[in-house]
Amino acid sequence: MKITSVELVRIALPLVSPFRTSFSTQTRRNALLVHVTTPESDGWAECVAMDDPLYSSEYVDAAAHVMRHHLVPRLAAAEGLTAARVAHALHPVKGHRMAKAALETAVLDAELKASGTPLSSYLGATKDRVPAGVSVGIMDSVPELLDAVGGYLDQGYVRIKLKIQPGWDYEPVKAVREQFGDVLLQTDANTAYALKDWKLLKRLDAFDLLFHEQPMDEEDVRGHAELARLLDTPICLDESIVSARSAADAIALGACSVINVKPGRVGGYLEARRIHDVAVAKGVPVWCGGMLETGIGRAANAALAALPGFTLPGDTSASDRYYSQDVTTPFVLEDGHLTVPTGAGIGVEPLPDVLAEMLVGREQVPLG
Ligand code: OSB
Ligand code: MG
């Protein structure tokens, strides 16, 4: 396959409500879409890097920069490029997995469109719809949180994830558990705790949670293994898992018994599938995380979440949980599930009118 153009498309989408985590408050998603063209077809992908390097070291301007100056020239120079060879072509560049993932996914979308294959079939999906959870941000008060959670449960979401941090953990979790009975409930701390805080998390053992996601620093894998021994509640890792190798290591160390798979964080859908395979081999359940994606990223995530080892509901919420107007045909919640796209490739494309309305800038990347 020959790449004839790579375009970076920046769009801005207001969030329907602010999304507060232990590291930031987002009111808008400044998304970066990648559009590649080949003589046979074209492909789209979303780079999930955020505005600031607060979730991980990547951020959207850096992702655009590394694509422009380091990654795209390597792709353009690669002989006999296929989606399966993108990672190898980009391997000399260290890190920047979100940027690499976006390029690989755009090439994969183009390739699968040319052969008429849906991404879900290509990855080995076994389901045509996936259960949807929702990630609920930190709020100013417990009543405000209960309102938000109640609204999501009324819509049919099958699992609630509460963002926590020291000072916003025991009270909100207790209140949600008491108000909403035996709903599937889990937390995500985005590294806000340290091992010395373990007693704060120990108090949450009372609430029969599915797991705590990434309580501590991403590099503190051994600390998570110690924490896992101190708590009854299982540990799930997000930020710490950047590859199939790091997944295998974390599992072997006893640092996690559940894994959140985000394709952007691990360098793409092919590596995400390898993590799925490692986890299945070790009996570790996986689920598909989210990065407030637009419909472009969400479509591909829904395909991944349909693999057999994805046995827990994902942060694969409907479009209207995030945006009043998505850039694709919206994903809707039906009986607590999202339908996996059936079209070739990722199965969706930006709606031209909406794209034009949300556009912040488009840039053709020189090919070398
Ligand atoms: O840690 O899972 C996370 C959003 C942005 C960055 C990190 C995370 C999140 C979420 C939201 O929790 C998941 C979603 O609904 O997309
Ligand atoms: Mg997380």
XYZ file of C-alpha atoms and ligand atoms in Angstrom:
385
model
C 0.000 0.000 0.000
C 1.270 3.436 -0.857
C 0.314 6.417 1.251
C -0.457 9.399 -0.967
C -1.431 11.873 1.739
C -1.606 12.285 5.505
C -3.764 15.030 6.888
C -4.046 16.149 10.526
C -7.496 17.510 11.302
C -8.038 19.392 14.560
C -11.588 19.777 15.839
C -13.087 21.149 19.063
C -16.193 19.645 20.671
C -17.792 21.111 23.801
C -18.512 18.473 26.467
C -22.131 18.319 27.668
C -20.840 18.621 31.244
C -17.394 19.300 32.700
C -15.355 16.127 33.286
C -13.241 16.377 36.431
C -10.556 13.872 37.348
C -7.736 13.974 39.894
C -5.559 15.549 37.178
C -7.769 18.015 35.281
C -11.186 19.469 34.536
C -12.156 19.188 30.884
C -14.959 21.261 29.378
C -14.057 20.649 25.759
C -12.405 17.926 23.721
C -9.772 19.243 21.353
C -9.542 16.165 19.183
C -6.922 15.321 16.597
C -8.079 13.197 13.664
C -5.714 11.584 11.202
C -6.819 11.078 7.609
C -4.662 8.993 5.266
C -5.187 8.462 1.579
C -3.937 5.612 -0.584
C -4.628 4.965 -4.277
C -7.325 2.428 -3.294
C -9.109 4.066 -0.343
C -8.786 6.400 2.614
C -8.723 5.904 6.359
C -9.580 7.829 9.516
C -8.395 7.552 13.096
C -8.460 9.602 16.278
C -5.360 10.408 18.307
C -6.466 10.262 21.946
C -3.785 12.560 23.374
C -5.251 15.278 25.581
C -4.433 18.997 25.739
C -1.879 18.681 28.529
C 0.579 15.946 29.581
C -1.337 15.161 32.794
C -2.774 11.701 32.099
C 0.436 10.575 30.421
C 3.462 12.315 28.923
C 1.735 12.696 25.564
C -0.325 15.744 24.616
C -2.028 16.751 21.444
C 0.457 19.348 20.130
C 3.344 16.963 20.789
C 1.488 14.162 19.021
C 0.995 16.361 15.954
C 4.649 17.382 16.100
C 6.033 13.858 16.361
C 3.769 12.659 13.559
C 4.824 15.533 11.311
C 8.560 15.345 11.962
C 9.314 11.751 12.902
C 6.527 9.276 12.231
C 4.945 10.238 8.917
C 8.306 10.500 7.092
C 9.111 6.951 8.288
C 5.764 5.636 7.088
C 6.132 7.364 3.743
C 9.587 5.802 3.292
C 8.560 2.262 4.272
C 8.603 -0.307 1.469
C 5.570 -2.524 1.075
C 3.689 -0.839 3.895
C 0.728 -2.643 5.428
C -1.078 -1.879 8.674
C 0.632 -4.869 10.290
C 4.039 -3.345 9.449
C 3.351 0.167 10.731
C 4.573 -0.595 14.276
C 7.834 -1.977 12.913
C 8.354 1.055 10.688
C 7.790 3.379 13.665
C 9.681 1.296 16.237
C 12.919 3.372 16.096
C 10.969 6.297 17.594
C 10.666 5.809 21.341
C 7.339 6.214 23.093
C 4.625 8.427 21.538
C 2.243 5.515 21.495
C -0.891 7.618 21.058
C 0.566 9.237 17.946
C 1.708 5.867 16.593
C -1.677 4.313 17.355
C -3.506 6.972 15.364
C -1.313 6.464 12.300
C -1.557 2.684 12.482
C -5.326 2.837 12.872
C -5.778 5.210 9.933
C -3.684 2.901 7.726
C -5.632 -0.108 9.013
C -8.951 1.627 8.299
C -7.821 2.347 4.730
C -6.600 -1.216 4.229
C -9.776 -2.789 5.619
C -11.952 -0.434 3.570
C -10.119 -1.524 0.437
C -10.850 -5.180 1.233
C -14.379 -4.574 2.569
C -13.547 -6.001 6.010
C -14.976 -4.576 9.260
C -12.370 -3.895 11.973
C -14.376 -6.078 14.383
C -14.077 -9.147 12.116
C -10.408 -8.428 11.481
C -9.681 -8.293 15.228
C -11.644 -11.464 15.982
C -14.761 -10.007 17.583
C -17.414 -12.432 18.751
C -20.206 -9.996 19.679
C -22.303 -7.534 17.706
C -23.017 -5.258 20.661
C -21.023 -4.332 23.754
C -22.178 -3.452 27.277
C -21.642 0.201 28.145
C -20.406 1.612 31.421
C -19.971 5.267 32.257
C -17.083 7.100 33.905
C -18.405 9.722 36.319
C -16.166 12.654 37.201
C -15.446 14.207 40.575
C -18.232 16.608 41.592
C -18.643 19.494 44.028
C -21.039 17.582 46.261
C -22.431 14.117 46.920
C -26.041 15.106 46.002
C -24.774 16.386 42.641
C -22.991 13.056 42.109
C -26.083 11.029 43.043
C -28.114 13.047 40.521
C -25.606 12.339 37.775
C -25.308 8.623 38.582
C -29.099 8.278 38.823
C -29.454 9.878 35.396
C -26.978 7.458 33.825
C -28.638 4.434 35.428
C -32.029 5.642 34.166
C -30.552 5.730 30.667
C -29.509 2.102 31.046
C -25.763 2.186 31.675
C -24.814 -1.176 33.156
C -21.822 -0.093 35.232
C -20.681 3.027 37.054
C -17.071 4.122 37.466
C -16.429 6.846 40.014
C -13.386 9.043 39.713
C -11.827 9.314 43.172
C -8.961 11.077 44.940
C -8.022 11.539 48.615
C -10.883 13.574 50.090
C -13.381 12.309 47.466
C -13.539 8.574 48.012
C -15.318 7.083 51.028
C -18.337 9.424 51.122
C -19.196 9.395 47.406
C -18.661 5.628 47.039
C -20.743 4.897 50.147
C -23.524 7.226 48.994
C -23.704 5.662 45.520
C -23.653 2.149 46.936
C -26.411 2.968 49.433
C -28.601 4.827 46.963
C -28.304 2.460 43.994
C -28.053 -0.986 45.578
C -26.070 -3.666 43.804
C -25.126 -1.721 40.643
C -21.730 -2.730 39.179
C -19.414 -0.139 40.721
C -15.699 0.580 40.388
C -13.321 3.494 41.023
C -10.546 5.222 39.084
C -7.947 7.324 40.917
C -5.666 8.199 37.988
C -2.588 7.761 40.242
C -3.857 10.065 43.039
C -2.814 7.778 45.938
C 0.472 6.516 47.359
C 1.086 3.256 49.203
C 1.104 5.124 52.534
C -2.570 6.053 51.846
C -3.593 2.397 51.670
C -5.963 2.738 54.630
C -8.085 5.244 52.684
C -8.618 2.556 50.046
C -9.005 -0.183 52.655
C -12.152 1.591 53.885
C -13.659 1.086 50.426
C -13.424 -2.698 50.796
C -16.809 -2.391 52.531
C -18.574 -1.535 49.249
C -18.105 -4.648 47.115
C -16.407 -2.815 44.246
C -15.363 -4.547 41.029
C -11.880 -3.009 41.393
C -9.857 0.158 41.884
C -8.338 1.434 38.658
C -4.796 2.816 38.794
C -4.695 3.987 42.413
C -0.977 4.848 42.322
C 1.804 6.182 40.115
C 2.109 4.481 36.742
C 5.686 3.407 37.409
C 4.858 1.960 40.821
C 4.022 -1.512 39.580
C 5.566 -3.227 42.600
C 3.630 -0.876 44.885
C 0.406 -1.992 43.226
C 1.362 -5.597 43.956
C 1.783 -4.674 47.628
C -1.482 -2.775 47.634
C -3.242 -5.744 46.052
C -2.134 -7.845 49.037
C -3.462 -5.261 51.518
C -6.914 -4.851 49.949
C -9.796 -7.224 49.299
C -10.877 -5.110 46.310
C -8.995 -6.129 43.137
C -6.605 -3.752 41.356
C -7.009 -2.814 37.689
C -4.206 -0.996 35.873
C -4.659 1.688 33.219
C -1.695 4.123 32.959
C 0.885 1.459 33.936
C 0.054 -0.838 31.022
C 1.726 0.480 27.888
C 2.371 -2.764 25.979
C 1.708 -6.500 25.995
C 5.081 -6.893 27.713
C 4.182 -4.525 30.550
C 0.831 -6.297 30.864
C 2.565 -9.659 31.202
C 4.974 -8.193 33.792
C 2.208 -6.572 35.852
C 0.214 -9.796 35.876
C 3.278 -11.862 36.825
C 4.077 -9.484 39.701
C 0.528 -9.645 41.032
C 0.117 -5.895 40.477
C -3.288 -6.250 38.849
C -5.973 -8.847 38.314
C -7.901 -6.766 35.747
C -6.639 -4.622 32.833
C -8.105 -1.506 31.233
C -7.110 -1.655 27.549
C -6.869 1.681 25.757
C -5.547 1.275 22.233
C -4.036 4.766 22.185
C -2.086 4.209 25.381
C -0.523 0.974 24.086
C 0.311 2.031 20.516
C -2.699 0.736 18.598
C -5.347 -1.923 18.125
C -2.866 -4.647 17.196
C -0.965 -4.243 20.461
C -4.319 -3.928 22.267
C -5.282 -7.313 20.856
C -1.964 -8.783 22.045
C -2.739 -7.509 25.550
C -6.155 -9.136 25.278
C -4.467 -12.399 24.278
C -1.921 -12.268 27.130
C -4.668 -11.494 29.633
C -6.927 -14.272 28.369
C -4.033 -16.730 28.622
C -3.534 -15.675 32.255
C -7.225 -15.614 33.144
C -7.211 -11.839 33.649
C -10.390 -10.036 32.520
C -9.953 -6.972 30.312
C -12.250 -4.112 29.394
C -12.045 -1.234 26.948
C -11.176 2.143 28.448
C -11.980 5.501 26.945
C -10.353 8.887 26.360
C -13.483 10.951 25.704
C -13.302 9.907 22.066
C -15.460 11.270 19.299
C -17.340 8.754 17.161
C -14.154 8.059 15.166
C -12.268 6.616 18.125
C -15.427 5.174 19.692
C -16.225 3.098 16.595
C -12.872 1.326 16.758
C -13.133 0.886 20.536
C -16.531 -0.780 20.141
C -14.950 -3.259 17.689
C -12.164 -4.065 20.158
C -14.590 -4.401 23.078
C -16.389 -7.121 21.105
C -13.434 -9.537 21.483
C -14.164 -12.538 23.695
C -11.817 -11.617 26.569
C -13.516 -8.237 27.081
C -15.786 -9.622 29.770
C -16.331 -6.412 31.763
C -18.345 -3.373 30.561
C -16.174 -0.663 28.985
C -15.987 3.120 29.247
C -17.651 2.914 25.851
C -20.531 5.276 26.527
C -22.956 6.685 23.970
C -22.078 9.868 22.067
C -24.566 11.977 24.042
C -22.786 11.221 27.331
C -20.018 13.434 25.980
C -21.246 15.570 23.081
C -24.527 17.102 21.977
C -23.225 16.742 18.423
C -20.739 13.999 17.582
C -18.566 14.194 14.489
C -19.971 10.865 13.212
C -23.462 9.406 13.221
C -23.972 9.199 16.983
C -23.494 6.025 18.993
C -26.665 5.430 20.964
C -27.363 3.367 24.043
C -29.777 0.502 23.413
C -30.639 -1.636 26.378
C -27.336 -0.628 27.981
C -25.278 -1.561 24.931
C -23.579 0.031 21.925
C -23.869 -1.639 18.546
C -20.546 -2.592 16.966
C -20.229 -0.959 13.517
C -20.572 -3.411 10.627
C -19.186 -1.282 7.784
C -15.703 -1.852 6.366
C -12.768 -0.574 8.428
C -13.824 1.345 11.525
C -17.238 1.597 9.876
C -17.758 5.342 10.335
C -16.549 8.615 8.830
C -16.759 12.234 9.917
C -19.976 13.937 8.784
C -18.633 16.650 6.436
C -20.985 19.411 7.659
C -20.251 18.716 11.307
C -16.529 18.440 10.649
C -16.597 21.835 8.938
C -18.471 23.357 11.861
C -16.068 21.974 14.494
C -12.916 22.511 12.496
C -10.003 24.239 14.179
C -7.419 23.492 11.491
C -6.302 21.009 8.847
C -2.750 20.395 7.805
C -1.264 18.268 5.035
C 1.858 16.584 6.393
C 4.763 16.547 3.944
C 5.566 12.923 3.105
C 9.320 13.236 3.241
O -8.389 7.284 33.288
O -9.854 6.227 32.221
C -9.265 7.281 32.435
C -10.776 10.096 30.355
C -9.649 10.761 29.964
C -8.412 10.314 30.397
C -8.328 9.215 31.243
C -9.469 8.515 31.627
C -10.714 9.002 31.199
C -11.976 8.405 31.614
C -13.176 8.637 30.720
O -12.146 7.806 32.643
C -13.487 7.449 29.922
C -14.455 7.785 28.812
O -15.656 7.776 29.068
O -13.998 8.041 27.680
Mg -8.303 5.298 34.045
